[in-house]
Short mmCIF file of C-alpha atoms and ligand atoms in Angstrom, two decimals:
data_model
loop_
_atom_site.label_atom_id
_atom_site.label_comp_id
_atom_site.label_asym_id
_atom_site.label_seq_id
_atom_site.Cartn_x
_atom_site.Cartn_y
_atom_site.Cartn_z
CA UNK A 1466 5.20 -44.21 33.08
CA UNK A 1467 7.92 -42.12 31.56
CA UNK A 1468 6.32 -42.42 28.14
CA UNK A 1469 2.92 -41.49 29.55
CA UNK A 1470 4.04 -38.33 31.32
CA UNK A 1471 5.97 -37.33 28.23
CA UNK A 1472 2.83 -37.79 26.15
CA UNK A 1473 0.71 -35.81 28.59
CA UNK A 1474 3.29 -33.07 28.58
CA UNK A 1475 3.36 -33.02 24.76
CA UNK A 1476 -0.42 -32.75 24.58
CA UNK A 1477 -0.34 -29.97 27.13
CA UNK A 1478 2.33 -28.17 25.08
CA UNK A 1479 0.35 -28.49 21.85
CA UNK A 1480 -2.77 -27.10 23.54
CA UNK A 1481 -0.78 -24.25 25.03
CA UNK A 1482 0.54 -23.35 21.58
CA UNK A 1483 -2.73 -23.70 19.70
CA UNK A 1484 -5.15 -22.26 22.22
CA UNK A 1485 -4.65 -18.56 22.57
CA UNK A 1486 -6.68 -16.96 25.31
CA UNK A 1487 -9.63 -15.12 23.74
CA UNK A 1488 -10.53 -11.57 24.74
CA UNK A 1489 -13.95 -11.00 23.21
CA UNK A 1490 -14.85 -7.31 23.16
CA UNK A 1491 -18.47 -8.12 24.03
CA UNK A 1492 -17.13 -9.37 27.40
CA UNK A 1493 -15.65 -5.92 27.89
CA UNK A 1494 -18.95 -4.10 27.38
CA UNK A 1495 -19.08 -3.75 23.59
CA UNK A 1496 -22.61 -3.93 22.21
CA UNK A 1497 -23.72 -4.06 18.56
CA UNK A 1498 -24.42 -0.65 17.03
CA UNK A 1499 -22.94 1.11 20.06
CA UNK A 1500 -19.62 2.97 20.27
CA UNK A 1501 -16.91 0.56 21.41
CA UNK A 1502 -13.66 2.50 21.88
CA UNK A 1503 -13.59 1.94 25.67
CA UNK A 1504 -14.37 -1.79 25.37
CA UNK A 1505 -11.78 -2.19 22.63
CA UNK A 1506 -9.05 -0.41 24.54
CA UNK A 1507 -9.81 -2.41 27.71
CA UNK A 1508 -9.79 -5.69 25.78
CA UNK A 1509 -6.48 -4.72 24.12
CA UNK A 1510 -4.90 -3.80 27.47
CA UNK A 1511 -5.86 -7.23 28.85
CA UNK A 1512 -4.80 -9.18 25.74
CA UNK A 1513 -1.55 -7.27 25.30
CA UNK A 1514 -0.47 -7.85 28.87
CA UNK A 1515 -1.29 -11.59 28.79
CA UNK A 1516 1.77 -13.81 29.28
CA UNK A 1517 0.46 -16.37 26.76
CA UNK A 1518 -0.52 -15.80 23.12
CA UNK A 1519 -3.86 -14.06 23.02
CA UNK A 1520 -6.65 -13.22 20.64
CA UNK A 1521 -8.67 -10.03 20.73
CA UNK A 1522 -11.98 -10.85 19.07
CA UNK A 1523 -14.39 -8.49 17.37
CA UNK A 1524 -17.22 -10.92 16.67
CA UNK A 1525 -19.77 -10.76 13.87
CA UNK A 1526 -22.05 -7.74 14.12
CA UNK A 1527 -21.88 -4.01 13.50
CA UNK A 1528 -19.92 -1.84 15.91
CA UNK A 1529 -19.28 1.90 15.91
CA UNK A 1530 -15.80 3.13 16.73
CA UNK A 1531 -14.61 6.70 17.17
CA UNK A 1532 -10.90 5.93 17.52
CA UNK A 1533 -8.56 3.08 18.49
CA UNK A 1534 -4.89 2.95 19.28
CA UNK A 1535 -3.40 -0.49 19.77
CA UNK A 1536 -0.06 0.17 21.35
CA UNK A 1537 2.63 -2.40 22.13
CA UNK A 1538 4.91 -3.90 22.97
CA UNK A 1539 2.81 -6.84 24.13
CA UNK A 1540 4.00 -9.62 26.41
CA UNK A 1541 3.31 -12.39 23.86
CA UNK A 1542 2.19 -12.77 20.23
CA UNK A 1543 -1.24 -11.28 19.70
CA UNK A 1544 -4.01 -11.86 17.17
CA UNK A 1545 -6.74 -9.36 16.42
CA UNK A 1546 -9.61 -11.23 14.80
CA UNK A 1547 -12.11 -8.96 13.10
CA UNK A 1548 -15.24 -10.83 12.05
CA UNK A 1549 -17.63 -7.95 12.50
CA UNK A 1550 -18.01 -4.62 10.72
CA UNK A 1551 -16.40 -1.70 12.49
CA UNK A 1552 -17.80 1.65 11.40
CA UNK A 1553 -16.12 5.06 11.74
CA UNK A 1554 -17.96 8.30 12.52
CA UNK A 1555 -18.99 10.01 9.32
CA UNK A 1556 -17.75 13.41 10.52
CA UNK A 1557 -13.91 13.48 10.74
CA UNK A 1558 -14.17 16.06 13.56
CA UNK A 1559 -15.45 13.32 15.88
CA UNK A 1560 -12.09 11.52 15.70
CA UNK A 1561 -9.73 13.17 18.23
CA UNK A 1562 -7.40 15.77 16.73
CA UNK A 1563 -4.01 14.36 15.73
CA UNK A 1564 -5.18 10.74 15.81
CA UNK A 1565 -5.77 8.40 12.91
CA UNK A 1566 -8.85 6.20 13.04
CA UNK A 1567 -7.25 2.82 13.89
CA UNK A 1568 -3.55 2.72 14.76
CA UNK A 1569 -1.24 -0.15 15.64
CA UNK A 1570 2.13 0.91 16.99
CA UNK A 1571 5.20 -0.75 18.48
CA UNK A 1572 3.68 -4.24 18.14
CA UNK A 1573 5.66 -7.31 17.07
CA UNK A 1574 4.14 -10.65 16.19
CA UNK A 1575 0.74 -9.17 15.42
CA UNK A 1576 -1.72 -11.14 13.34
CA UNK A 1577 -4.83 -9.42 12.07
CA UNK A 1578 -7.28 -12.03 10.80
CA UNK A 1579 -11.00 -12.54 10.23
CA UNK A 1580 -13.50 -11.87 7.51
CA UNK A 1581 -14.70 -8.51 8.78
CA UNK A 1582 -14.58 -4.96 7.49
CA UNK A 1583 -13.30 -1.64 8.75
CA UNK A 1584 -15.49 1.03 7.18
CA UNK A 1585 -14.09 4.56 7.25
CA UNK A 1586 -17.39 6.03 6.00
CA UNK A 1587 -15.68 8.37 3.55
CA UNK A 1588 -18.17 10.18 1.41
CA UNK A 1589 -20.01 13.47 1.40
CA UNK A 1590 -18.27 14.81 4.52
CA UNK A 1591 -14.68 13.97 3.60
CA UNK A 1592 -14.18 13.29 -0.10
CA UNK A 1593 -15.26 16.61 -1.65
CA UNK A 1594 -12.41 18.36 0.19
CA UNK A 1595 -9.96 16.66 -2.21
CA UNK A 1596 -6.88 18.16 -0.53
CA UNK A 1597 -5.95 16.59 2.80
CA UNK A 1598 -2.95 18.88 3.22
CA UNK A 1599 -5.16 21.94 3.08
CA UNK A 1600 -7.64 20.30 5.37
CA UNK A 1601 -4.92 19.50 7.91
CA UNK A 1602 -3.85 23.13 7.90
CA UNK A 1603 -7.43 24.14 8.54
CA UNK A 1604 -7.32 21.91 11.63
CA UNK A 1605 -9.61 19.16 10.44
CA UNK A 1606 -7.47 16.39 8.98
CA UNK A 1607 -8.91 13.42 7.19
CA UNK A 1608 -7.91 10.22 8.89
CA UNK A 1609 -6.40 7.05 7.50
CA UNK A 1610 -8.35 3.86 8.16
CA UNK A 1611 -5.46 1.71 9.39
CA UNK A 1612 -2.06 2.95 10.49
CA UNK A 1613 0.90 0.76 11.30
CA UNK A 1614 3.85 2.48 12.98
CA UNK A 1615 6.91 0.54 14.13
CA UNK A 1616 5.14 -2.78 13.58
CA UNK A 1617 7.32 -5.87 13.08
CA UNK A 1618 6.99 -9.54 12.11
CA UNK A 1619 3.27 -9.23 11.50
CA UNK A 1620 0.53 -10.20 9.05
CA UNK A 1621 -2.83 -8.87 7.94
CA UNK A 1622 -5.13 -11.36 6.24
CA UNK A 1623 -8.76 -11.73 5.24
CA UNK A 1624 -10.16 -8.37 6.27
CA UNK A 1625 -11.50 -5.53 4.10
CA UNK A 1626 -10.83 -1.82 4.34
CA UNK A 1627 -13.76 0.14 2.95
CA UNK A 1628 -14.34 3.80 2.07
CA UNK A 1629 -11.48 5.38 4.00
CA UNK A 1630 -11.61 9.15 4.40
CA UNK A 1631 -7.95 9.36 3.34
CA UNK A 1632 -5.48 6.45 2.78
CA UNK A 1633 -6.83 3.01 3.59
CA UNK A 1634 -3.53 1.80 5.05
CA UNK A 1635 -0.36 3.66 5.96
CA UNK A 1636 2.82 1.86 7.03
CA UNK A 1637 5.58 3.83 8.65
CA UNK A 1638 8.83 2.30 9.94
CA UNK A 1639 7.60 -1.28 9.71
CA UNK A 1640 9.64 -4.45 9.16
CA UNK A 1641 8.65 -7.94 7.94
CA UNK A 1642 4.94 -7.36 7.41
CA UNK A 1643 2.70 -9.34 5.05
CA UNK A 1644 -0.68 -8.39 3.66
CA UNK A 1645 -2.24 -11.54 2.23
CA UNK A 1646 -5.79 -11.83 0.92
CA UNK A 1647 -6.44 -8.26 2.01
CA UNK A 1648 -9.19 -6.25 0.37
CA UNK A 1649 -9.61 -2.59 -0.30
CA UNK A 1650 -12.84 -1.16 -1.58
CA UNK A 1651 -13.74 2.45 -2.38
CA UNK A 1652 -15.27 4.15 -5.41
CA UNK A 1653 -13.12 5.27 -8.31
CA UNK A 1654 -14.14 8.88 -7.59
CA UNK A 1655 -12.86 8.89 -4.00
CA UNK A 1656 -9.85 11.25 -3.70
CA UNK A 1657 -6.65 10.27 -1.85
CA UNK A 1658 -7.88 6.82 -0.92
CA UNK A 1659 -4.51 5.10 -1.51
CA UNK A 1660 -4.86 1.36 -0.87
CA UNK A 1661 -1.59 0.72 0.95
CA UNK A 1662 1.12 3.35 1.32
CA UNK A 1663 4.49 2.08 2.51
CA UNK A 1664 7.10 4.46 3.88
CA UNK A 1665 10.45 4.00 5.69
CA UNK A 1666 9.87 0.26 5.83
CA UNK A 1667 11.69 -2.94 5.03
CA UNK A 1668 10.62 -6.36 3.77
CA UNK A 1669 6.93 -5.67 3.23
CA UNK A 1670 4.82 -8.04 1.11
CA UNK A 1671 1.39 -7.44 -0.36
CA UNK A 1672 0.02 -10.53 -2.06
CA UNK A 1673 -3.16 -12.15 -3.37
CA UNK A 1674 -5.14 -9.04 -2.72
CA UNK A 1675 -7.86 -7.12 -4.50
CA UNK A 1676 -7.56 -3.35 -4.36
CA UNK A 1677 -10.33 -1.21 -5.81
CA UNK A 1678 -10.01 2.44 -4.94
CA UNK A 1679 -9.74 6.05 -6.12
CA UNK A 1680 -5.98 6.54 -5.79
CA UNK A 1681 -2.82 4.39 -6.05
CA UNK A 1682 -3.50 0.74 -5.23
CA UNK A 1683 -0.10 0.44 -3.55
CA UNK A 1684 2.48 3.21 -3.29
CA UNK A 1685 6.05 2.99 -2.07
CA UNK A 1686 7.52 6.12 -0.55
CA UNK A 1687 11.08 7.02 0.37
CA UNK A 1688 13.20 4.90 2.71
CA UNK A 1689 11.71 1.60 1.53
CA UNK A 1690 13.72 -1.57 1.02
CA UNK A 1691 12.65 -5.02 -0.24
CA UNK A 1692 9.02 -4.40 -1.07
CA UNK A 1693 7.17 -7.31 -2.72
CA UNK A 1694 3.82 -6.82 -4.42
CA UNK A 1695 2.51 -10.04 -5.94
CA UNK A 1696 -0.83 -11.27 -7.22
CA UNK A 1697 -2.57 -7.94 -6.69
CA UNK A 1698 -5.66 -7.08 -8.70
CA UNK A 1699 -5.67 -3.29 -9.03
CA UNK A 1700 -8.62 -1.34 -10.39
CA UNK A 1701 -10.30 0.96 -10.33
CA UNK A 1702 -7.33 2.93 -9.06
CA UNK A 1703 -4.28 4.85 -10.17
CA UNK A 1704 -1.76 1.99 -10.41
CA UNK A 1705 1.10 0.53 -8.39
CA UNK A 1706 3.69 3.18 -7.78
CA UNK A 1707 7.12 4.07 -6.52
CA UNK A 1708 6.98 7.67 -5.28
CA UNK A 1709 6.23 10.51 -5.58
CA UNK A 1710 9.80 11.09 -4.54
CA UNK A 1711 11.87 14.22 -4.02
CA UNK A 1712 9.30 16.48 -2.45
CA UNK A 1713 10.99 16.62 0.94
CA UNK A 1714 14.57 17.28 1.95
CA UNK A 1715 16.63 14.33 3.15
CA UNK A 1716 14.51 11.57 1.66
CA UNK A 1717 16.12 8.17 1.93
CA UNK A 1718 16.57 5.91 -1.14
CA UNK A 1719 14.06 3.36 -2.36
CA UNK A 1720 15.90 0.10 -3.03
CA UNK A 1721 14.32 -3.12 -4.18
CA UNK A 1722 10.69 -3.03 -5.28
CA UNK A 1723 9.34 -6.21 -6.89
CA UNK A 1724 5.92 -5.99 -8.53
CA UNK A 1725 4.97 -9.34 -10.01
CA UNK A 1726 1.94 -11.15 -11.41
CA UNK A 1727 -0.46 -8.23 -11.01
CA UNK A 1728 -3.44 -7.17 -13.12
CA UNK A 1729 -4.62 -3.65 -13.74
CA UNK A 1730 -8.20 -3.02 -14.86
CA UNK A 1731 -9.27 0.41 -16.05
CA UNK A 1732 -6.61 2.14 -13.98
CA UNK A 1733 -4.95 5.46 -14.74
CA UNK A 1734 -1.45 3.93 -14.56
CA UNK A 1735 0.06 0.47 -14.38
CA UNK A 1736 3.76 0.25 -13.52
CA UNK A 1737 4.48 3.76 -12.28
CA UNK A 1738 7.59 5.55 -10.99
CA UNK A 1739 6.96 9.19 -10.09
CA UNK A 1740 9.25 11.94 -8.87
CA UNK A 1741 8.55 15.63 -8.40
CA UNK A 1742 10.10 18.31 -10.63
CA UNK A 1743 12.15 21.07 -8.94
CA UNK A 1744 12.84 18.48 -6.28
CA UNK A 1745 15.22 17.63 -3.50
CA UNK A 1746 17.76 14.86 -4.04
CA UNK A 1747 16.58 11.28 -3.99
CA UNK A 1748 17.31 7.83 -5.34
CA UNK A 1749 15.21 4.92 -6.61
CA UNK A 1750 16.83 1.72 -7.83
CA UNK A 1751 16.45 -2.01 -8.26
CA UNK A 1752 12.84 -1.75 -9.32
CA UNK A 1753 11.19 -4.71 -11.02
CA UNK A 1754 7.84 -4.86 -12.80
CA UNK A 1755 7.22 -8.36 -14.08
CA UNK A 1756 4.35 -10.49 -15.45
CA UNK A 1757 1.73 -7.76 -15.55
CA UNK A 1758 -1.56 -7.70 -17.42
CA UNK A 1759 -3.13 -4.38 -18.42
CA UNK A 1760 -6.79 -4.06 -19.31
CA UNK A 1761 -7.64 -0.62 -20.72
CA UNK A 1762 -5.02 1.22 -18.70
CA UNK A 1763 -4.29 4.84 -19.61
CA UNK A 1764 -0.52 4.62 -18.97
CA UNK A 1765 0.53 0.97 -18.70
CA UNK A 1766 4.24 1.74 -18.14
CA UNK A 1767 5.24 5.19 -16.97
CA UNK A 1768 8.30 6.80 -15.46
CA UNK A 1769 7.12 10.30 -14.65
CA UNK A 1770 9.90 12.55 -13.39
CA UNK A 1771 7.70 15.61 -13.85
CA UNK A 1772 4.96 14.34 -11.57
CA UNK A 1773 2.93 17.29 -10.44
CA UNK A 1774 -0.62 16.64 -9.36
CA UNK A 1775 -0.97 20.10 -7.84
CA UNK A 1776 -0.50 23.34 -9.73
CA UNK A 1777 2.26 24.86 -7.61
CA UNK A 1778 5.27 22.93 -9.08
CA UNK A 1779 7.98 24.54 -11.12
CA UNK A 1780 7.79 22.09 -14.00
CA UNK A 1781 10.72 23.63 -15.87
CA UNK A 1782 13.15 22.82 -13.11
CA UNK A 1783 14.22 19.15 -13.24
CA UNK A 1784 13.71 16.41 -10.71
CA UNK A 1785 16.88 15.66 -8.74
CA UNK A 1786 15.82 12.09 -7.99
CA UNK A 1787 18.05 9.50 -9.67
CA UNK A 1788 16.11 6.60 -11.17
CA UNK A 1789 18.27 3.61 -12.10
CA UNK A 1790 18.27 -0.17 -12.49
CA UNK A 1791 14.67 -0.57 -13.57
CA UNK A 1792 13.59 -3.91 -15.03
CA UNK A 1793 10.29 -4.25 -16.89
CA UNK A 1794 9.50 -7.71 -18.14
CA UNK A 1795 6.53 -9.50 -19.69
CA UNK A 1796 3.85 -6.82 -19.71
CA UNK A 1797 0.82 -7.44 -21.92
CA UNK A 1798 -2.57 -5.97 -22.64
CA UNK A 1799 -4.34 -2.83 -23.72
CA UNK A 1800 -3.84 0.88 -23.26
CA UNK A 1801 -6.33 3.72 -23.67
CA UNK A 1802 -3.59 6.13 -24.76
CA UNK A 1803 -1.32 5.67 -27.79
CA UNK A 1804 1.87 6.27 -25.74
CA UNK A 1805 1.74 2.87 -24.09
CA UNK A 1806 5.24 3.29 -22.64
CA UNK A 1807 6.16 6.73 -21.30
CA UNK A 1808 9.70 7.13 -20.01
CA UNK A 1809 9.91 10.77 -19.01
CA UNK A 1810 13.22 10.94 -17.23
CA UNK A 1811 14.79 14.04 -15.75
CA UNK A 1812 17.43 16.11 -17.52
CA UNK A 1813 19.33 16.04 -14.25
CA UNK A 1814 21.73 13.28 -13.08
CA UNK A 1815 22.22 12.04 -16.71
CA UNK A 1816 18.61 10.91 -16.90
CA UNK A 1817 17.48 7.41 -15.99
CA UNK A 1818 20.18 4.77 -16.06
CA UNK A 1819 19.98 1.07 -16.88
CA UNK A 1820 16.32 0.74 -17.79
CA UNK A 1821 15.74 -2.71 -19.28
CA UNK A 1822 12.56 -3.68 -21.06
CA UNK A 1823 11.84 -7.18 -22.29
CA UNK A 1824 8.86 -8.97 -23.77
CA UNK A 1825 6.09 -6.45 -23.88
CA UNK A 1826 2.98 -6.53 -26.02
CA UNK A 1827 0.79 -3.49 -25.43
CA UNK A 1828 -1.90 -2.52 -27.88
CA UNK A 1829 -3.66 0.81 -28.08
CA UNK A 1830 -7.41 0.57 -27.74
CA UNK A 1831 -8.39 3.77 -29.56
CA UNK A 1832 -8.17 5.75 -32.81
CA UNK A 1833 -5.52 8.44 -32.22
CA UNK A 1834 -2.89 6.63 -34.24
CA UNK A 1835 -0.62 3.66 -33.64
CA UNK A 1836 0.71 2.57 -30.27
CA UNK A 1837 4.15 4.08 -29.58
CA UNK A 1838 6.80 4.38 -26.91
CA UNK A 1839 7.97 7.74 -25.64
CA UNK A 1840 11.49 8.26 -24.23
CA UNK A 1841 13.16 11.29 -22.70
CA UNK A 1842 16.64 11.24 -21.18
CA UNK A 1843 16.86 7.47 -21.13
CA UNK A 1844 18.32 4.80 -23.40
CA UNK A 1845 16.35 1.69 -22.60
CA UNK A 1846 17.88 -1.68 -23.32
CA UNK A 1847 15.32 -3.83 -25.12
CA UNK A 1848 15.33 -7.61 -25.30
CA UNK A 1849 12.81 -10.20 -26.45
CA UNK A 1850 9.65 -9.28 -28.27
CA UNK A 1851 8.84 -5.57 -28.05
CA UNK A 1852 5.43 -4.39 -29.27
CA UNK A 1853 5.13 -1.56 -30.14
CA UNK A 1854 8.81 -1.16 -31.13
CA UNK A 1855 11.10 0.56 -28.64
CA UNK A 1856 12.38 4.11 -28.99
CA UNK A 1857 15.02 4.27 -31.72
CA UNK A 1858 18.43 4.95 -30.13
CA UNK A 1859 19.10 8.11 -32.20
CA UNK A 1860 15.59 9.46 -31.65
CA UNK A 1861 16.27 9.58 -27.94
CA UNK A 1862 17.31 12.92 -26.56
C1 NAG B 801 10.53 -10.95 5.44
O1 NAG B 801 9.29 -10.97 6.14
C2 NAG B 801 8.67 -12.24 6.17
C3 NAG B 801 7.34 -12.09 6.82
O2 NAG B 801 7.39 -11.54 8.09
C4 NAG B 801 9.56 -13.25 6.87
O3 NAG B 801 8.98 -14.53 6.84
C5 NAG B 801 10.92 -13.29 6.18
O4 NAG B 801 11.80 -14.12 6.89
C6 NAG B 801 11.52 -11.89 6.10
N1 NAG B 801 12.74 -11.93 5.30
C7 NAG B 801 13.87 -11.38 5.72
C8 NAG B 801 15.01 -11.49 4.76
O5 NAG B 801 13.99 -10.86 6.81
C1 NAG B 802 -0.91 -14.74 -9.69
O1 NAG B 802 -1.86 -14.00 -8.94
C2 NAG B 802 -3.11 -14.65 -8.76
C3 NAG B 802 -3.98 -13.69 -7.97
O2 NAG B 802 -4.29 -12.56 -8.74
C4 NAG B 802 -2.92 -15.96 -8.04
O3 NAG B 802 -4.15 -16.62 -7.91
C5 NAG B 802 -1.93 -16.83 -8.81
O4 NAG B 802 -1.67 -18.00 -8.09
C6 NAG B 802 -0.63 -16.08 -9.04
N1 NAG B 802 0.25 -16.85 -9.91
C7 NAG B 802 1.51 -17.11 -9.61
C8 NAG B 802 2.27 -17.90 -10.63
O5 NAG B 802 2.03 -16.72 -8.59
C1 NAG B 803 -0.05 -9.19 -28.88
O1 NAG B 803 -1.30 -9.15 -28.20
C2 NAG B 803 -2.42 -9.21 -29.07
C3 NAG B 803 -3.69 -9.13 -28.24
O2 NAG B 803 -3.55 -8.33 -27.12
C4 NAG B 803 -2.40 -10.51 -29.82
O3 NAG B 803 -3.48 -10.54 -30.74
C5 NAG B 803 -1.09 -10.65 -30.57
O4 NAG B 803 -1.03 -11.93 -31.18
C6 NAG B 803 0.08 -10.49 -29.65
N1 NAG B 803 1.30 -10.47 -30.42
C7 NAG B 803 2.30 -11.31 -30.21
C8 NAG B 803 3.43 -11.23 -31.18
O5 NAG B 803 2.34 -12.09 -29.26
#
């Protein structure tokens, strides 16, 4: 008898753990091809207040969505399963002023799963404006596809972010978040469509993901700590970056970025650290780029302390961001510019410090001379096989 009741209890426990209560948006009034923001917010309210683990389900089908804010904290772990295609309004004006398109905030233990797509419908109405800052000032900002603010202990797997109007994903003040098997898709010519931007966050992992977009595949802003980017296929895109740092006063350091086992195909940059000239103070250290393959990349390895994508910078005034403890190891492949390694460090703060490069083999795929390395205000330490040869110590200014 004792054994039996124990067994029954165990089975009950297993079922309770495995079987999350499902909140299907179609039970809350969502219909294919119709606008679903009310149904989605009602389903979220019910799922988020459930005492047991719950699943909010967006089933297969096409749904239109003007805006969604998924706000926690929730009572129990929550899964959002996206199997359908969720489509944004084409005109950014339709999304309420000040909101992003889809936002998750103050949620812990969130799992986003499914095989669906969130389609930001970037294109004619948002991409030609090329300057989101200007657009914001004009009162018509371009929205991110997915925003995560104050999200903790969470994962995003399986889904695709397509054609965002602005960044695909923006993380702000997040901790312990994993993107695994996440996809980003936008044309090479789409401006500002950063794949995943991480800011003010700690212990974030992006792995086994394919990112094809018009801007940085992954970028790491100030205040980031322990960022792991592994097994990412980047391209088209502008590379995997740390920065641009130093633009704003009081930026917090970037410490610990690990980019490993990634491939870059036809991208503008590969391993990229960028800081603004004429900048505020900043600090970037403990940065690792390891086991990378470059396929026709314009700048496979680049530290760019005179990063200035807009014309208003004072390029003659140095960057005040200190870049130190950078480790670049086992990088192979082809470059479309002869300067396959560009280390353009600032004249300020004694330049870059402790930059170590080992085992690189980068060939120049073009006819403007041999492949070379370029060094300014840095004395890299080379070990292993270095092709093309490193900057000669006395040639370094
Ligand atoms: C980092 O985040 C992952 C995923 O949430 C978690 O499993 C791991 O324990 C975290 N590591 C630390 C040191 O907090
Ligand atoms: C490297 O990344 C690929 C995905 O691009 C993955 O399939 C493979 O398992 C990774 N290899 C290692 C050693 O982690
Ligand atoms: C460097 O890479 C090229 C092809 O990208 C290859 O042909 C060559 O053997 C490599 N060199 C060494 C020393 O590994």
